[in-house]
C-alpha positions as YAML, in Angstrom:
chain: A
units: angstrom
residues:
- id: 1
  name: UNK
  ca: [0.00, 0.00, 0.00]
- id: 2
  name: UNK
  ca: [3.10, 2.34, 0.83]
- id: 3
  name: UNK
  ca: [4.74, 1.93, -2.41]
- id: 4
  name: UNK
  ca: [1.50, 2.69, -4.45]
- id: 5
  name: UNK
  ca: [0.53, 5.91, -2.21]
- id: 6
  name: UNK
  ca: [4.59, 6.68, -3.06]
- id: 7
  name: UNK
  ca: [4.19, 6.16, -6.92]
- id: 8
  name: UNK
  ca: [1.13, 8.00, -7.00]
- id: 9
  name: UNK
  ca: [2.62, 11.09, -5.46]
- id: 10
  name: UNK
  ca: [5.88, 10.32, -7.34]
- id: 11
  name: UNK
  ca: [3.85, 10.25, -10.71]
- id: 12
  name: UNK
  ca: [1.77, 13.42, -9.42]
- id: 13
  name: UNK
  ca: [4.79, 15.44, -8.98]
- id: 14
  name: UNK
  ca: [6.52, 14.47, -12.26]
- id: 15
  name: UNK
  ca: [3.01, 15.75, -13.88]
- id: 16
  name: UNK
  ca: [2.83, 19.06, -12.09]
- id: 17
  name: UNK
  ca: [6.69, 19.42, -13.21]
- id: 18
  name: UNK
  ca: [5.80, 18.95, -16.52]
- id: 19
  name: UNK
  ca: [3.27, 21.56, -16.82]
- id: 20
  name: UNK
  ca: [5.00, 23.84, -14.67]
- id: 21
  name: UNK
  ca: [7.03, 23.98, -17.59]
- id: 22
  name: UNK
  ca: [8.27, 27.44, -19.10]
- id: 23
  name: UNK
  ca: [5.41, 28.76, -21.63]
- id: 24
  name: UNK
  ca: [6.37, 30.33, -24.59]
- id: 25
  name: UNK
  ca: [6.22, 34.44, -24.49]
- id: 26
  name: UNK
  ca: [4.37, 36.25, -26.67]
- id: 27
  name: UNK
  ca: [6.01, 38.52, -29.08]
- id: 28
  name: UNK
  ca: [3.07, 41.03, -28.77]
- id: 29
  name: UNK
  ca: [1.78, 41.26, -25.07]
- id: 30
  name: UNK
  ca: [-1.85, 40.94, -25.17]
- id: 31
  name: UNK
  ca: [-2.21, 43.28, -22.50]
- id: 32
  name: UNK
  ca: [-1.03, 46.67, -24.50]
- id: 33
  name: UNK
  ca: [-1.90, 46.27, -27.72]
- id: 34
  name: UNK
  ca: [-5.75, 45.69, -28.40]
- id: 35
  name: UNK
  ca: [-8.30, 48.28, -28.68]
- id: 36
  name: UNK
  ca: [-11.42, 48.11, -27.09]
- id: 37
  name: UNK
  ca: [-13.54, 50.12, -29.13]
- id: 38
  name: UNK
  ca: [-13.54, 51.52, -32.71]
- id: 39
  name: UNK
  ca: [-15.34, 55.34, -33.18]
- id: 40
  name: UNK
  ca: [-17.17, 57.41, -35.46]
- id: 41
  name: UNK
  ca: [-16.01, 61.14, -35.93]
- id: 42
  name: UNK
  ca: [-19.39, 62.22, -34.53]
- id: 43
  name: UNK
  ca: [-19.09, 59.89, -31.82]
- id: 44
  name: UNK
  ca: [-16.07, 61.72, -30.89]
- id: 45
  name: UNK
  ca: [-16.79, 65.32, -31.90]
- id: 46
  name: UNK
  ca: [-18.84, 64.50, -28.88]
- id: 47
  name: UNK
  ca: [-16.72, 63.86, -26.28]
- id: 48
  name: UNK
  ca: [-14.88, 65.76, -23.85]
- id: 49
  name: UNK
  ca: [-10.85, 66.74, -24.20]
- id: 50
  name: UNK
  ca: [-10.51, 64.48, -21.49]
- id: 51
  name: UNK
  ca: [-11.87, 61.50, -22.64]
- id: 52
  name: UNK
  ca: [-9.91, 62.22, -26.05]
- id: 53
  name: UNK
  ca: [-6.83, 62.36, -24.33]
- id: 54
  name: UNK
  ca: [-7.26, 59.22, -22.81]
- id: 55
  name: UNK
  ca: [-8.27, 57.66, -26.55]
- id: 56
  name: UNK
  ca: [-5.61, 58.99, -27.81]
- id: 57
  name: UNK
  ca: [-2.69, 57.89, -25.76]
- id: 58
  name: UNK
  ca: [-4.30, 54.88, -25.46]
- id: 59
  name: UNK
  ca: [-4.00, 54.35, -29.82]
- id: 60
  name: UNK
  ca: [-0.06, 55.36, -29.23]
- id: 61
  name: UNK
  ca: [0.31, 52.67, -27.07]
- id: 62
  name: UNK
  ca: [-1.37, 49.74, -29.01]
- id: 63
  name: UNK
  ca: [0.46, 51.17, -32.33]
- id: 64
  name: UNK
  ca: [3.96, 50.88, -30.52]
- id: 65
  name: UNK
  ca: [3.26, 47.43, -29.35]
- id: 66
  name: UNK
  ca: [2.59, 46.44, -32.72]
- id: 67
  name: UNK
  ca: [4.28, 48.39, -35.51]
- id: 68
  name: UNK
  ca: [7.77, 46.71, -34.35]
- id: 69
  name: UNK
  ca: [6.43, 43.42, -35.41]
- id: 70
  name: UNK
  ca: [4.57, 43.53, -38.32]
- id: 71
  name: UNK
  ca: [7.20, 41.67, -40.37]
- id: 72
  name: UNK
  ca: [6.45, 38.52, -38.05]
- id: 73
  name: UNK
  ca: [2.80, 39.02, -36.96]
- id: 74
  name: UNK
  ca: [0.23, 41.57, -36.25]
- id: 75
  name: UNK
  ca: [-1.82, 39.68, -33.62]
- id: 76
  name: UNK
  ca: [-1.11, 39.41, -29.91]
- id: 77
  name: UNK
  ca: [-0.61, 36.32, -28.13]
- id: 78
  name: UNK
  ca: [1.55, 34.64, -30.84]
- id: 79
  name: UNK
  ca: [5.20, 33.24, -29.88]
- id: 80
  name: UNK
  ca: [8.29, 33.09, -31.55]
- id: 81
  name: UNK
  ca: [7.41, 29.51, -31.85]
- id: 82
  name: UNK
  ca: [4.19, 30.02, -33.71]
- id: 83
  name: UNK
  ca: [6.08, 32.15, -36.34]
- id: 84
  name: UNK
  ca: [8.99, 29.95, -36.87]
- id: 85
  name: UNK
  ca: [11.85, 31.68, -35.01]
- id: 86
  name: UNK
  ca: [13.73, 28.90, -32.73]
- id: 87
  name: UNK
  ca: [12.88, 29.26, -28.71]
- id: 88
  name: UNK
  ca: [16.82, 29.41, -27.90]
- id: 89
  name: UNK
  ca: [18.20, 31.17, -24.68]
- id: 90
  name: UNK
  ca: [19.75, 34.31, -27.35]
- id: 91
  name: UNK
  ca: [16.10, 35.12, -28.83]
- id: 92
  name: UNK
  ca: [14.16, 34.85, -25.61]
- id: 93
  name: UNK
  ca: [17.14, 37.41, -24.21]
- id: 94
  name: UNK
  ca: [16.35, 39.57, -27.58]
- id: 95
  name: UNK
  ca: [12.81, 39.44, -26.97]
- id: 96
  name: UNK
  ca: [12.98, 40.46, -23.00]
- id: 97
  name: UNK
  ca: [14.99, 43.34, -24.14]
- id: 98
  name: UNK
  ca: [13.09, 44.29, -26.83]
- id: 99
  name: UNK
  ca: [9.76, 44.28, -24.72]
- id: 100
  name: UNK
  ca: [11.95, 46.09, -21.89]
- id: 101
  name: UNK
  ca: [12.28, 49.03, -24.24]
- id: 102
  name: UNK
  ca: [9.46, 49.23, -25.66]
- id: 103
  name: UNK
  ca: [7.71, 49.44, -22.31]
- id: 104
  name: UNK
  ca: [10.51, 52.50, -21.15]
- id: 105
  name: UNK
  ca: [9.72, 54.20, -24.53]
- id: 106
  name: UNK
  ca: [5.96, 53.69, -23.95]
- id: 107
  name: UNK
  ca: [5.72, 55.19, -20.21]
- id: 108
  name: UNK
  ca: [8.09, 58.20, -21.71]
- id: 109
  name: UNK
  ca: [6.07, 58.76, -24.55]
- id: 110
  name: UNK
  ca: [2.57, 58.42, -22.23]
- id: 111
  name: UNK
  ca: [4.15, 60.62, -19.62]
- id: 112
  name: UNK
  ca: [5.17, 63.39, -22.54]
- id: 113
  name: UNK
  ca: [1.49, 62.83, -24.13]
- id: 114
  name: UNK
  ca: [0.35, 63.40, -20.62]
- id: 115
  name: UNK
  ca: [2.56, 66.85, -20.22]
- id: 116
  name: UNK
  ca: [1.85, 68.46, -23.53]
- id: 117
  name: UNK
  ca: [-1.52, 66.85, -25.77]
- id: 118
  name: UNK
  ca: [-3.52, 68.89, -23.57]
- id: 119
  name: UNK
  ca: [-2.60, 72.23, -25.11]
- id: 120
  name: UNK
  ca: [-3.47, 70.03, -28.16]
- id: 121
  name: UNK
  ca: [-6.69, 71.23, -30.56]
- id: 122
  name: UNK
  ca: [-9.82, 69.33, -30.10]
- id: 123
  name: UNK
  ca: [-10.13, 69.01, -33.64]
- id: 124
  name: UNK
  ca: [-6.81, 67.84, -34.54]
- id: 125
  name: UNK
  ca: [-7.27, 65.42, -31.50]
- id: 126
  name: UNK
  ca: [-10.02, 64.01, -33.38]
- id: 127
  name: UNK
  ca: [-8.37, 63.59, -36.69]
- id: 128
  name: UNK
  ca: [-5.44, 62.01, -34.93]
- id: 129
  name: UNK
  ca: [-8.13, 59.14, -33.28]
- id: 130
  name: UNK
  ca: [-9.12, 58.56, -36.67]
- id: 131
  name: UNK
  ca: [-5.69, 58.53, -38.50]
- id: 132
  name: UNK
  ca: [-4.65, 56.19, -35.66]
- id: 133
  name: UNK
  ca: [-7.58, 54.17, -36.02]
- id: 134
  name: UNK
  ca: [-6.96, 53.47, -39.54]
- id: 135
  name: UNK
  ca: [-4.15, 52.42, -39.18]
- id: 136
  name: UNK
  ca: [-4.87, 49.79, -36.60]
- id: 137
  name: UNK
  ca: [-7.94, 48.89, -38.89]
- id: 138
  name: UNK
  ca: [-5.51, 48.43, -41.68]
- id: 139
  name: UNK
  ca: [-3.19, 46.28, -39.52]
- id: 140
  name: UNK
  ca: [-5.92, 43.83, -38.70]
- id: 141
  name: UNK
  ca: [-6.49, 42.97, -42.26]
- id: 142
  name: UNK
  ca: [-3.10, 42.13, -42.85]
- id: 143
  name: UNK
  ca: [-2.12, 38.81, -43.31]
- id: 144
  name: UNK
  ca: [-5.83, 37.54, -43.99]
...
């Protein structure tokens, strides 16, 4: 009875360890670069300066999350693995620094947006929504 309450726990162990196993990281976070709404120009002729502000800098961020990548993909979630780059030690150090960077450049550029877009027009806030969100539309047809 000892030796199959040991196995068991032996085999439940060597389980867990293999699904405790390293997953593969994404080469565009899903966390920073997906819109959650798409808008009309009326929609936003609308809105307050505030809430445009916050649109706004929120676009910068999901373009500079995925512009770097389009070469490989366009949608977040997929690995290195998924687009045929090898999962070696040197490209998951590329990719860490790569993602560091872009995060520092993305918290400077926010902070700056932060600083100055206020003085910004409302109009030209509005025309830079749309511009952005073309672009992002644009981006989500490629590769289909």
């Amino acid at each position: 009875m000892k030796k199959i309450i040991f196995l068991s726990l032996f085999m439940l162990f060597a389980v867990e360890n293999m699904n405790a196993q390293k997953k593969p990281k994404s080469i565009i976070s899903t966390s920073g670069a997906a819109l959650k709404k798409f808008h009309e120009k009326s929609e936003l002729d609308g809105m307050q300066k505030g809430q445009l502000l916050e649109l706004y800098k929120e676009r910068i961020k999901v373009l500079v999350n995925i512009l770097p990548y389009i070469a490989l993909t366009n949608k977040p979630g997929m690995t290195m693995t998924d687009v045929g780059i090898p999962d070696t030690a040197e490209n998951n150090k590329a990719l860490d620094l790569q993602q560091a960077n872009t995060l520092e450049f993305v918290n400077g550029t926010l902070e700056f947006q932060s600083l100055m877009t206020p003085y910004a027009d409302k109009g030209n806030l509005v025309s830079s929504i749309l511009y952005y969100e073309s672009m992002l539309r644009e981006l989500n047809q490629l590769n289909e």
